[in-house]
Amino acid sequence: MSATATRDQIENMVRSILLKSMGSPPAPAPTNGRGNGKAGGPPKVIVNISARHCHLTQEDVDVLFGKGHQLTPMKRLYQDTDFAAEETVAVVGPRQRMIPGVRILGPCRKFSQVELAFTDAISLGIDVPVRLSGDIEDTPGCLLIGPKGSLVMPKGVIRAERHVHMGPRDAEYYGVKHLDRMNMRVESPCPSTLEGLLVRTHPDWKLEVHIDTDEANACDLAHASNVILSKA
Amino acid sequence: MSATATRDQIENMVRSILLKSMGSPPAPAPTNGRGNGKAGGPPKVIVNISARHCHLTQEDVDVLFGKGHQLTPMKRLYQDTDFAAEETVAVVGPRQRMIPGVRILGPCRKFSQVELAFTDAISLGIDVPVRLSGDIEDTPGCLLIGPKGSLVMPKGVIRAERHVHMGPRDAEYYGVKHLDRMNMRVESPCPSTLEGLLVRTHPDWKLEVHIDTDEANACDLAHASNVILSKA
């Protein structure tokens, strides 16, 4: 099982699954609440699947890829300040197992962090907590292997908590604010409601739900006919 | 990534997650509707996770393990007519990738069938449909490899549709009948409602929900504090 190809295939299958939110938001839409959709229409809900990936400090990039190495952007992400890099690492857990080809997302950050689905974490033997990105105190670590070196990451392995990015217009449309919770109902052959998505707002962000591969597979997002986002 | 150990670890973690159903059924509970719980109490909801596995005909066992080979029971399943066998096979898909150590469930059936989570199927490159066990017309096949031989299974690879087994008392308690649908809300760090579980009734069956590893991981079933089953 090559982790890289699996990830790439998943990405091809589900990246930019674009579905209009058909559900009425529980809070009345303000008259100027246009979100990012057409004027007067509901916002378009983009659901992107975060396959396993990592964020690295420049110092860790130096160790893994050689002193002074700069990450090479391969593809811009939907929030276009970030990119998927050409570079990948192998992640090793305490069961002496490895997942190769784990994509690095750039640009470099002030902390290194590995985001895995539970399926990945269980296979590696890492008991990962569900955390918001960046909240890595008291989380387990792992071994990272790159082409020029390897390093022990003492902490930073998490399962990312399901969340939704949005700007102020979309927040107004849905009647939510930063750190509120939302539910997402997925209408598909495996209909499911993922509850408690954490709302994260920023003036520059486009409306985008992030879930992991286990969540996307559980609700068969690839065959979804509709996604309904609502305040929890 | 050893598929066997992953499966075993998942099994150890989540087998027999036993949670009392706290939710009121939408239909009034009949006065004699005791389910399998204590007299007058709600039924105990057992949620078991079906990790990837296969069912085989005796003819296919002959090819894979040698003429006349009999499956060796390793562990009785909750529905105790079935067992996990000592024997495993490797499953190969069109991407020339293999998942080793896929457990065989016995006893032998009249058809061979491989049940995978989407995470597994994507890694193998098999575009599996969501089907009820046994409904294998027009499903993809795979290559199975055993210690004494291999065979091309022309069809029978599915993702099992989420479902709930129950006997007549539990069906009466929940106000459902064979092939009705139910919803299951999982209260956990990743709260989720899996909708549309197919009801399957049989006089001898104990109440038991079957979901796959993607579904269990998505809703963090291992850390669930409660499970509420209700008529859809």
Tab-separated table of C-alpha atoms in Angstrom:
chain	number	residue	atom	x	y	z
A	1	MET	CA	0.000	0.000	0.000
A	2	SER	CA	1.685	3.163	-1.152
A	3	ALA	CA	0.472	6.009	0.949
A	4	THR	CA	1.391	8.593	-1.646
A	5	ALA	CA	-0.684	7.154	-4.412
A	6	THR	CA	-3.593	6.537	-2.099
A	7	ARG	CA	-3.504	10.117	-1.034
A	8	ASP	CA	-3.203	11.334	-4.609
A	9	GLN	CA	-6.087	9.177	-5.715
A	10	ILE	CA	-8.228	10.440	-2.903
A	11	GLU	CA	-7.285	13.972	-3.793
A	12	ASN	CA	-8.217	13.464	-7.420
A	13	MET	CA	-11.502	11.920	-6.452
A	14	VAL	CA	-12.645	14.449	-3.959
A	15	ARG	CA	-10.738	17.690	-4.203
A	16	SER	CA	-13.052	20.567	-4.820
A	17	ILE	CA	-16.294	18.746	-4.342
A	18	LEU	CA	-18.484	21.700	-4.932
A	19	LEU	CA	-22.003	21.628	-3.688
A	20	LYS	CA	-24.454	24.386	-3.165
A	21	SER	CA	-25.875	24.535	0.286
A	22	MET	CA	-29.569	23.878	-0.197
A	23	GLY	CA	-30.542	23.971	3.429
A	24	SER	CA	-31.950	27.047	5.036
A	25	PRO	CA	-29.667	28.273	7.776
A	26	PRO	CA	-31.318	28.169	11.176
A	27	ALA	CA	-30.702	31.859	11.667
A	28	PRO	CA	-32.561	34.149	9.264
A	29	ALA	CA	-30.274	35.198	6.462
A	30	PRO	CA	-29.613	38.900	6.696
A	31	THR	CA	-30.627	40.831	3.641
A	32	ASN	CA	-27.023	41.537	2.805
A	33	GLY	CA	-25.900	38.046	3.687
A	34	ARG	CA	-24.679	36.944	0.334
A	35	GLY	CA	-21.811	34.768	1.444
A	36	ASN	CA	-19.519	33.826	-1.418
A	37	GLY	CA	-22.341	32.623	-3.651
A	38	LYS	CA	-24.299	34.499	-6.228
A	39	ALA	CA	-25.928	37.682	-5.107
A	40	GLY	CA	-28.825	36.715	-2.886
A	41	GLY	CA	-28.127	32.991	-3.122
A	42	PRO	CA	-26.789	30.678	-0.459
A	43	PRO	CA	-23.008	30.328	-0.140
A	44	LYS	CA	-21.332	27.560	-2.056
A	45	VAL	CA	-20.085	24.962	0.375
A	46	ILE	CA	-16.689	23.596	-0.600
A	47	VAL	CA	-15.787	20.413	1.244
A	48	ASN	CA	-12.142	19.490	1.007
A	49	ILE	CA	-10.649	16.343	2.382
A	50	SER	CA	-7.432	16.656	4.285
A	51	ALA	CA	-5.528	13.483	3.544
A	52	ARG	CA	-2.641	12.805	5.921
A	53	HIS	CA	-0.039	15.543	5.664
A	54	CYS	CA	2.446	17.522	7.702
A	55	HIS	CA	3.566	21.049	8.405
A	56	LEU	CA	7.239	21.663	9.150
A	57	THR	CA	9.482	24.338	10.559
A	58	GLN	CA	12.302	25.522	8.307
A	59	GLU	CA	14.706	23.954	10.822
A	60	ASP	CA	13.073	20.548	10.329
A	61	VAL	CA	13.090	21.009	6.542
A	62	ASP	CA	16.832	21.641	6.842
A	63	VAL	CA	17.336	18.338	8.667
A	64	LEU	CA	15.094	16.288	6.339
A	65	PHE	CA	16.000	17.827	2.976
A	66	GLY	CA	19.359	19.525	3.532
A	67	LYS	CA	20.468	22.850	4.965
A	68	GLY	CA	18.716	25.790	3.326
A	69	HIS	CA	16.314	23.662	1.274
A	70	GLN	CA	13.174	25.529	0.267
A	71	LEU	CA	9.853	23.715	-0.185
A	72	THR	CA	8.733	23.578	-3.825
A	73	PRO	CA	5.060	24.489	-4.349
A	74	MET	CA	3.262	21.795	-6.355
A	75	LYS	CA	-0.334	22.994	-6.058
A	76	ARG	CA	-2.053	25.922	-4.394
A	77	LEU	CA	-4.687	24.973	-1.852
A	78	TYR	CA	-8.152	26.469	-1.853
A	79	GLN	CA	-7.087	28.907	0.862
A	80	ASP	CA	-4.417	30.104	-1.503
A	81	THR	CA	-1.858	31.258	1.035
A	82	ASP	CA	-1.008	27.569	1.466
A	83	PHE	CA	0.334	25.010	-0.966
A	84	ALA	CA	0.992	21.305	-1.289
A	85	ALA	CA	4.734	20.893	-1.717
A	86	GLU	CA	6.547	18.546	-4.070
A	87	GLU	CA	8.345	17.192	-1.001
A	88	THR	CA	7.078	14.282	1.058
A	89	VAL	CA	8.331	12.512	4.179
A	90	ALA	CA	7.882	9.071	5.648
A	91	VAL	CA	6.207	8.857	9.059
A	92	VAL	CA	7.185	6.088	11.462
A	93	GLY	CA	5.377	5.129	14.651
A	94	PRO	CA	6.130	2.931	17.647
A	95	ARG	CA	5.080	-0.277	15.902
A	96	GLN	CA	8.074	0.016	13.554
A	97	ARG	CA	5.749	0.684	10.677
A	98	MET	CA	5.997	3.427	8.133
A	99	ILE	CA	3.667	5.435	5.938
A	100	PRO	CA	5.754	6.748	3.047
A	101	GLY	CA	4.966	9.728	0.880
A	102	VAL	CA	3.201	11.935	3.403
A	103	ARG	CA	2.750	15.295	1.711
A	104	ILE	CA	4.200	18.472	3.223
A	105	LEU	CA	2.013	21.555	3.148
A	106	GLY	CA	3.785	24.895	2.912
A	107	PRO	CA	4.809	27.496	3.722
A	108	CYS	CA	6.861	26.547	6.779
A	109	ARG	CA	5.340	27.192	10.173
A	110	LYS	CA	6.638	27.903	13.655
A	111	PHE	CA	5.919	24.315	14.725
A	112	SER	CA	6.004	20.927	13.057
A	113	GLN	CA	2.797	18.933	13.028
A	114	VAL	CA	1.611	15.688	11.437
A	115	GLU	CA	-2.117	15.293	10.727
A	116	LEU	CA	-3.359	11.722	10.370
A	117	ALA	CA	-6.720	10.029	10.072
A	118	PHE	CA	-7.384	7.448	12.777
A	119	THR	CA	-6.989	4.705	10.170
A	120	ASP	CA	-3.433	5.935	9.561
A	121	ALA	CA	-2.665	6.460	13.242
A	122	ILE	CA	-3.913	3.014	14.238
A	123	SER	CA	-1.758	1.402	11.573
A	124	LEU	CA	1.294	3.233	12.955
A	125	GLY	CA	0.393	2.542	16.573
A	126	ILE	CA	0.063	6.195	17.529
A	127	ASP	CA	-2.768	7.048	19.910
A	128	VAL	CA	-3.565	10.455	18.457
A	129	PRO	CA	-5.851	13.001	20.078
A	130	VAL	CA	-8.396	15.055	18.145
A	131	ARG	CA	-7.031	18.604	18.140
A	132	LEU	CA	-7.384	21.901	16.384
A	133	SER	CA	-4.347	22.569	14.195
A	134	GLY	CA	-1.625	24.186	16.267
A	135	ASP	CA	-2.833	22.837	19.600
A	136	ILE	CA	-0.049	20.313	20.024
A	137	GLU	CA	0.815	20.409	23.728
A	138	ASP	CA	0.873	16.902	25.228
A	139	THR	CA	0.422	15.188	21.876
A	140	PRO	CA	2.452	12.162	20.778
A	141	GLY	CA	5.422	12.414	18.467
A	142	CYS	CA	6.830	10.266	15.693
A	143	LEU	CA	9.885	9.728	13.567
A	144	LEU	CA	10.113	11.632	10.280
A	145	ILE	CA	12.349	10.393	7.490
A	146	GLY	CA	13.449	12.564	4.595
A	147	PRO	CA	15.948	12.074	1.770
A	148	LYS	CA	18.754	13.854	3.601
A	149	GLY	CA	18.055	13.014	7.209
A	150	SER	CA	15.608	11.940	9.821
A	151	LEU	CA	14.446	13.420	13.083
A	152	VAL	CA	12.440	12.583	16.149
A	153	MET	CA	9.457	14.913	16.377
A	154	PRO	CA	8.770	14.920	20.126
A	155	LYS	CA	5.157	16.021	19.771
A	156	GLY	CA	2.715	17.236	17.137
A	157	VAL	CA	0.888	14.173	15.799
A	158	ILE	CA	-2.856	14.855	15.803
A	159	ARG	CA	-6.087	14.025	14.129
A	160	ALA	CA	-7.321	17.414	12.979
A	161	GLU	CA	-10.672	18.368	14.410
A	162	ARG	CA	-13.317	18.788	11.696
A	163	HIS	CA	-13.720	22.479	11.007
A	164	VAL	CA	-14.991	25.099	8.627
A	165	HIS	CA	-13.120	28.160	7.404
A	166	MET	CA	-15.087	31.237	6.507
A	167	GLY	CA	-14.952	34.972	6.084
A	168	PRO	CA	-17.190	37.533	7.804
A	169	ARG	CA	-19.918	37.461	5.132
A	170	ASP	CA	-20.432	33.728	5.413
A	171	ALA	CA	-20.333	33.907	9.197
A	172	GLU	CA	-23.072	36.502	9.039
A	173	TYR	CA	-25.091	34.391	6.618
A	174	TYR	CA	-24.984	31.357	8.907
A	175	GLY	CA	-25.341	33.368	12.094
A	176	VAL	CA	-22.114	32.060	13.589
A	177	LYS	CA	-18.892	33.486	14.949
A	178	HIS	CA	-15.326	32.275	15.456
A	179	LEU	CA	-15.184	29.050	17.511
A	180	ASP	CA	-18.921	28.366	17.223
A	181	ARG	CA	-19.978	24.906	16.116
A	182	MET	CA	-21.818	23.806	12.975
A	183	ASN	CA	-23.280	20.547	11.701
A	184	MET	CA	-22.874	19.221	8.192
A	185	ARG	CA	-25.385	16.788	6.756
A	186	VAL	CA	-24.143	14.867	3.750
A	187	GLU	CA	-26.778	13.399	1.434
A	188	SER	CA	-25.191	10.421	-0.280
A	189	PRO	CA	-25.518	6.630	-0.490
A	190	CYS	CA	-24.161	6.692	3.088
A	191	PRO	CA	-26.031	9.681	4.516
A	192	SER	CA	-24.417	11.100	7.627
A	193	THR	CA	-24.356	14.179	9.778
A	194	LEU	CA	-20.949	15.251	11.031
A	195	GLU	CA	-21.623	17.357	14.092
A	196	GLY	CA	-19.680	20.019	15.913
A	197	LEU	CA	-17.508	21.385	13.114
A	198	LEU	CA	-15.466	24.181	14.639
A	199	VAL	CA	-15.963	27.555	12.967
A	200	ARG	CA	-12.775	29.446	12.151
A	201	THR	CA	-13.095	32.916	10.709
A	202	HIS	CA	-10.595	35.204	9.044
A	203	PRO	CA	-11.228	38.207	6.794
A	204	ASP	CA	-9.367	36.560	3.895
A	205	TRP	CA	-10.819	33.063	4.099
A	206	LYS	CA	-13.182	31.473	1.624
A	207	LEU	CA	-15.928	29.178	2.880
A	208	GLU	CA	-14.413	25.699	3.099
A	209	VAL	CA	-15.096	22.635	5.233
A	210	HIS	CA	-12.150	20.429	6.125
A	211	ILE	CA	-12.717	16.806	7.045
A	212	ASP	CA	-10.332	13.869	6.978
A	213	THR	CA	-10.300	10.760	4.798
A	214	ASP	CA	-12.099	8.594	7.379
A	215	GLU	CA	-14.909	11.125	7.617
A	216	ALA	CA	-15.156	11.542	3.852
A	217	ASN	CA	-15.187	7.797	3.289
A	218	ALA	CA	-17.698	7.173	6.050
A	219	CYS	CA	-20.246	9.507	4.471
A	220	ASP	CA	-19.298	8.641	0.867
A	221	LEU	CA	-18.626	12.261	0.085
A	222	ALA	CA	-17.439	11.357	-3.405
A	223	HIS	CA	-21.032	10.418	-4.305
A	224	ALA	CA	-22.764	13.164	-2.341
A	225	SER	CA	-25.697	14.878	-3.996
A	226	ASN	CA	-25.973	17.626	-1.407
A	227	VAL	CA	-24.308	19.067	1.663
A	228	ILE	CA	-26.197	21.100	4.211
A	229	LEU	CA	-24.297	23.262	6.642
A	230	SER	CA	-26.121	24.703	9.637
A	231	LYS	CA	-25.419	26.249	12.997
A	232	ALA	CA	-25.215	23.585	15.714
B	1	MET	CA	1.527	-1.270	7.049
B	2	SER	CA	0.471	-4.745	8.010
B	3	ALA	CA	-3.211	-5.106	7.420
B	4	THR	CA	-3.516	-7.990	9.845
B	5	ALA	CA	-2.144	-6.165	12.810
B	6	THR	CA	-4.135	-3.067	12.013
B	7	ARG	CA	-7.274	-5.107	11.926
B	8	ASP	CA	-6.387	-6.903	15.124
B	9	GLN	CA	-5.627	-3.660	16.884
B	10	ILE	CA	-8.894	-2.191	15.760
B	11	GLU	CA	-10.678	-5.295	16.913
B	12	ASN	CA	-9.058	-5.130	20.323
B	13	MET	CA	-9.894	-1.486	20.640
B	14	VAL	CA	-13.474	-1.576	19.615
B	15	ARG	CA	-14.919	-5.057	19.712
B	16	SER	CA	-17.886	-5.242	21.968
B	17	ILE	CA	-18.289	-1.577	22.626
B	18	LEU	CA	-21.285	-1.891	24.819
B	19	LEU	CA	-23.485	1.071	25.353
B	20	LYS	CA	-26.957	1.328	26.684
B	21	SER	CA	-29.340	3.056	24.376
B	22	MET	CA	-30.464	6.132	26.270
B	23	GLY	CA	-32.673	7.575	23.584
B	24	SER	CA	-36.391	7.118	23.571
B	25	PRO	CA	-37.546	5.263	20.512
B	26	PRO	CA	-39.809	7.372	18.329
B	27	ALA	CA	-42.544	4.767	18.503
B	28	PRO	CA	-44.002	4.122	21.946
B	29	ALA	CA	-42.399	1.077	23.472
B	30	PRO	CA	-44.946	-1.691	23.806
B	31	THR	CA	-45.457	-2.902	27.328
B	32	ASN	CA	-43.804	-6.193	26.535
B	33	GLY	CA	-41.087	-4.618	24.463
B	34	ARG	CA	-38.154	-5.541	26.579
B	35	GLY	CA	-35.629	-6.077	23.827
B	36	ASN	CA	-32.538	-7.883	25.045
B	37	GLY	CA	-31.989	-5.577	27.993
B	38	LYS	CA	-33.244	-5.871	31.522
B	39	ALA	CA	-36.927	-6.296	31.954
B	40	GLY	CA	-38.532	-2.964	31.163
B	41	GLY	CA	-35.237	-1.293	30.259
B	42	PRO	CA	-34.019	-0.213	26.862
B	43	PRO	CA	-32.100	-2.751	24.780
B	44	LYS	CA	-28.342	-2.737	25.021
B	45	VAL	CA	-26.907	-1.495	21.755
B	46	ILE	CA	-23.806	-3.407	20.717
B	47	VAL	CA	-21.844	-1.686	17.970
B	48	ASN	CA	-19.297	-3.910	16.290
B	49	ILE	CA	-16.869	-2.766	13.681
B	50	SER	CA	-16.450	-4.929	10.653
B	51	ALA	CA	-12.830	-4.577	9.663
B	52	ARG	CA	-12.054	-5.769	6.140
B	53	HIS	CA	-12.759	-9.467	5.806
B	54	CYS	CA	-14.004	-12.072	3.385
B	55	HIS	CA	-16.447	-14.938	3.097
B	56	LEU	CA	-15.516	-17.887	0.913
B	57	THR	CA	-17.113	-20.905	-0.705
B	58	GLN	CA	-15.619	-24.282	0.204
B	59	GLU	CA	-14.466	-24.513	-3.418
B	60	ASP	CA	-12.460	-21.307	-3.058
B	61	VAL	CA	-11.051	-22.494	0.292
B	62	ASP	CA	-9.892	-25.618	-1.545
B	63	VAL	CA	-8.005	-23.531	-4.102
B	64	LEU	CA	-6.465	-21.135	-1.584
B	65	PHE	CA	-5.642	-23.555	1.257
B	66	GLY	CA	-5.575	-26.980	-0.370
B	67	LYS	CA	-8.213	-29.542	-1.335
B	68	GLY	CA	-10.493	-30.424	1.569
B	69	HIS	CA	-9.090	-27.797	3.921
B	70	GLN	CA	-11.527	-26.815	6.688
B	71	LEU	CA	-11.514	-23.311	8.169
B	72	THR	CA	-10.275	-23.240	11.776
B	73	PRO	CA	-12.453	-21.165	14.122
B	74	MET	CA	-10.354	-18.616	16.036
B	75	LYS	CA	-13.096	-16.591	17.716
B	76	ARG	CA	-16.870	-16.718	17.785
B	77	LEU	CA	-18.585	-13.563	16.588
B	78	TYR	CA	-21.344	-11.871	18.534
B	79	GLN	CA	-23.911	-13.556	16.289
B	80	ASP	CA	-22.467	-16.861	17.360
B	81	THR	CA	-23.292	-18.890	14.279
B	82	ASP	CA	-20.314	-17.140	12.664
B	83	PHE	CA	-16.636	-17.145	13.528
B	84	ALA	CA	-13.396	-15.416	12.634
B	85	ALA	CA	-11.113	-18.084	11.179
B	86	GLU	CA	-7.418	-18.552	11.812
B	87	GLU	CA	-6.954	-18.344	8.036
B	88	THR	CA	-6.326	-15.115	6.169
B	89	VAL	CA	-5.843	-14.233	2.509
B	90	ALA	CA	-4.151	-11.430	0.643
B	91	VAL	CA	-6.350	-9.241	-1.549
B	92	VAL	CA	-4.918	-7.708	-4.722
B	93	GLY	CA	-6.525	-5.012	-6.844
B	94	PRO	CA	-5.907	-3.519	-10.273
B	95	ARG	CA	-3.191	-1.164	-9.046
B	96	GLN	CA	-0.912	-4.141	-8.345
B	97	ARG	CA	-1.176	-3.473	-4.649
B	98	MET	CA	-1.941	-5.950	-1.940
B	99	ILE	CA	-3.542	-5.945	1.471
B	100	PRO	CA	-2.214	-9.000	3.307
B	101	GLY	CA	-3.822	-10.746	6.228
B	102	VAL	CA	-7.480	-10.203	5.388
B	103	ARG	CA	-9.434	-12.324	7.847
B	104	ILE	CA	-11.832	-15.025	6.625
B	105	LEU	CA	-15.154	-15.314	8.415
B	106	GLY	CA	-16.712	-18.769	8.592
B	107	PRO	CA	-18.546	-20.940	8.047
B	108	CYS	CA	-18.273	-21.187	4.263
B	109	ARG	CA	-21.046	-19.631	2.198
B	110	LYS	CA	-22.555	-20.236	-1.212
B	111	PHE	CA	-20.708	-17.236	-2.638
B	112	SER	CA	-17.344	-15.599	-2.048
B	113	GLN	CA	-17.352	-11.972	-1.015
B	114	VAL	CA	-14.745	-9.447	0.140
B	115	GLU	CA	-15.888	-6.572	2.352
B	116	LEU	CA	-13.635	-3.522	2.399
B	117	ALA	CA	-13.812	-0.025	3.799
B	118	PHE	CA	-13.438	2.705	1.182
B	119	THR	CA	-9.986	3.485	2.596
B	120	ASP	CA	-8.955	-0.082	1.760
B	121	ALA	CA	-10.678	-0.125	-1.615
B	122	ILE	CA	-9.134	3.175	-2.704
B	123	SER	CA	-5.687	1.923	-1.796
B	124	LEU	CA	-6.257	-1.170	-3.959
B	125	GLY	CA	-7.828	0.778	-6.798
B	126	ILE	CA	-11.164	-1.005	-6.613
B	127	ASP	CA	-14.247	1.157	-7.154
B	128	VAL	CA	-16.518	-0.684	-4.727
B	129	PRO	CA	-20.253	-0.169	-4.462
B	130	VAL	CA	-22.107	0.025	-1.158
B	131	ARG	CA	-24.128	-3.189	-0.944
B	132	LEU	CA	-25.953	-5.376	1.486
B	133	SER	CA	-24.005	-8.575	2.127
B	134	GLY	CA	-24.891	-11.146	-0.524
B	135	ASP	CA	-25.988	-8.618	-3.139
B	136	ILE	CA	-22.970	-9.044	-5.383
B	137	GLU	CA	-24.339	-8.902	-8.930
B	138	ASP	CA	-22.362	-6.423	-11.059
B	139	THR	CA	-19.753	-5.806	-8.395
B	140	PRO	CA	-16.018	-5.721	-9.093
B	141	GLY	CA	-13.739	-8.647	-8.418
B	142	CYS	CA	-10.185	-9.018	-7.186
B	143	LEU	CA	-7.335	-11.482	-6.909
B	144	LEU	CA	-7.146	-13.594	-3.748
B	145	ILE	CA	-3.868	-15.164	-2.673
B	146	GLY	CA	-3.648	-18.020	-0.201
B	147	PRO	CA	-0.798	-20.234	0.959
B	148	LYS	CA	-1.641	-23.023	-1.473
B	149	GLY	CA	-2.999	-21.139	-4.446
B	150	SER	CA	-4.567	-18.002	-5.812
B	151	LEU	CA	-7.733	-17.289	-7.724
B	152	VAL	CA	-9.481	-14.563	-9.621
B	153	MET	CA	-12.726	-13.706	-7.889
B	154	PRO	CA	-14.790	-12.328	-10.790
B	155	LYS	CA	-17.168	-10.383	-8.559
B	156	GLY	CA	-18.021	-9.899	-4.899
B	157	VAL	CA	-15.970	-6.956	-3.626
B	158	ILE	CA	-18.249	-4.555	-1.754
B	159	ARG	CA	-18.387	-2.003	0.974
B	160	ALA	CA	-20.988	-3.447	3.327
B	161	GLU	CA	-23.932	-1.179	3.872
B	162	ARG	CA	-24.247	-0.092	7.509
B	163	HIS	CA	-26.885	-2.217	9.152
B	164	VAL	CA	-28.364	-3.444	12.388
B	165	HIS	CA	-29.216	-7.030	13.284
B	166	MET	CA	-32.044	-7.672	15.670
B	167	GLY	CA	-34.595	-10.181	16.829
B	168	PRO	CA	-38.349	-9.678	16.956
B	169	ARG	CA	-38.398	-8.230	20.493
B	170	ASP	CA	-35.955	-5.459	19.638
B	171	ALA	CA	-37.784	-4.747	16.379
B	172	GLU	CA	-40.953	-4.346	18.361
B	173	TYR	CA	-39.223	-2.086	20.888
B	174	TYR	CA	-37.947	0.251	18.184
B	175	GLY	CA	-41.092	0.025	16.079
B	176	VAL	CA	-39.250	-1.237	13.016
B	177	LYS	CA	-39.415	-4.218	10.699
B	178	HIS	CA	-37.048	-6.039	8.355
B	179	LEU	CA	-35.489	-3.655	5.779
B	180	ASP	CA	-36.630	-0.501	7.580
B	181	ARG	CA	-34.036	2.181	8.210
B	182	MET	CA	-32.638	3.493	11.486
B	183	ASN	CA	-30.294	6.309	12.512
B	184	MET	CA	-27.488	5.991	15.009
B	185	ARG	CA	-26.198	9.043	16.830
B	186	VAL	CA	-22.769	8.586	18.378
B	187	GLU	CA	-21.849	10.926	21.226
B	188	SER	CA	-18.074	11.179	21.264
B	189	PRO	CA	-15.283	13.713	20.714
B	190	CYS	CA	-16.337	13.501	17.025
B	191	PRO	CA	-20.121	13.392	17.377
B	192	SER	CA	-21.866	12.035	14.303
B	193	THR	CA	-25.137	10.584	13.153
B	194	LEU	CA	-24.911	7.677	10.763
B	195	GLU	CA	-28.212	7.589	8.943
B	196	GLY	CA	-30.118	4.918	7.113
B	197	LEU	CA	-28.843	1.785	8.840
B	198	LEU	CA	-30.669	-1.116	7.243
B	199	VAL	CA	-32.668	-3.215	9.687
B	200	ARG	CA	-32.192	-6.966	9.357
B	201	THR	CA	-34.280	-9.218	11.539
B	202	HIS	CA	-34.037	-12.887	12.348
B	203	PRO	CA	-35.562	-14.810	15.258
B	204	ASP	CA	-32.120	-15.869	16.502
B	205	TRP	CA	-30.281	-12.558	16.187
B	206	LYS	CA	-29.079	-10.394	19.036
B	207	LEU	CA	-29.235	-6.618	18.682
B	208	GLU	CA	-26.015	-5.544	16.992
B	209	VAL	CA	-25.011	-2.640	14.769
B	210	HIS	CA	-22.371	-3.287	12.124
B	211	ILE	CA	-20.338	-0.403	10.752
B	212	ASP	CA	-16.972	-0.408	9.015
B	213	THR	CA	-13.616	0.980	10.130
B	214	ASP	CA	-14.034	4.268	8.248
B	215	GLU	CA	-17.364	4.864	9.930
B	216	ALA	CA	-16.064	3.918	13.375
B	217	ASN	CA	-13.001	6.122	12.979
B	218	ALA	CA	-15.000	9.040	11.627
B	219	CYS	CA	-17.227	9.136	14.693
B	220	ASP	CA	-14.462	8.120	17.148
B	221	LEU	CA	-16.508	5.194	18.358
B	222	ALA	CA	-13.664	4.043	20.586
B	223	HIS	CA	-14.258	7.093	22.793
B	224	ALA	CA	-18.041	7.166	22.559
B	225	SER	CA	-19.956	7.925	25.723
B	226	ASN	CA	-23.336	7.040	24.276
B	227	VAL	CA	-25.048	5.637	21.222
B	228	ILE	CA	-28.659	6.398	20.388
B	229	LEU	CA	-30.491	4.207	17.934
B	230	SER	CA	-33.813	5.397	16.554
B	231	LYS	CA	-36.185	4.702	13.693
B	232	ALA	CA	-35.324	6.832	10.678
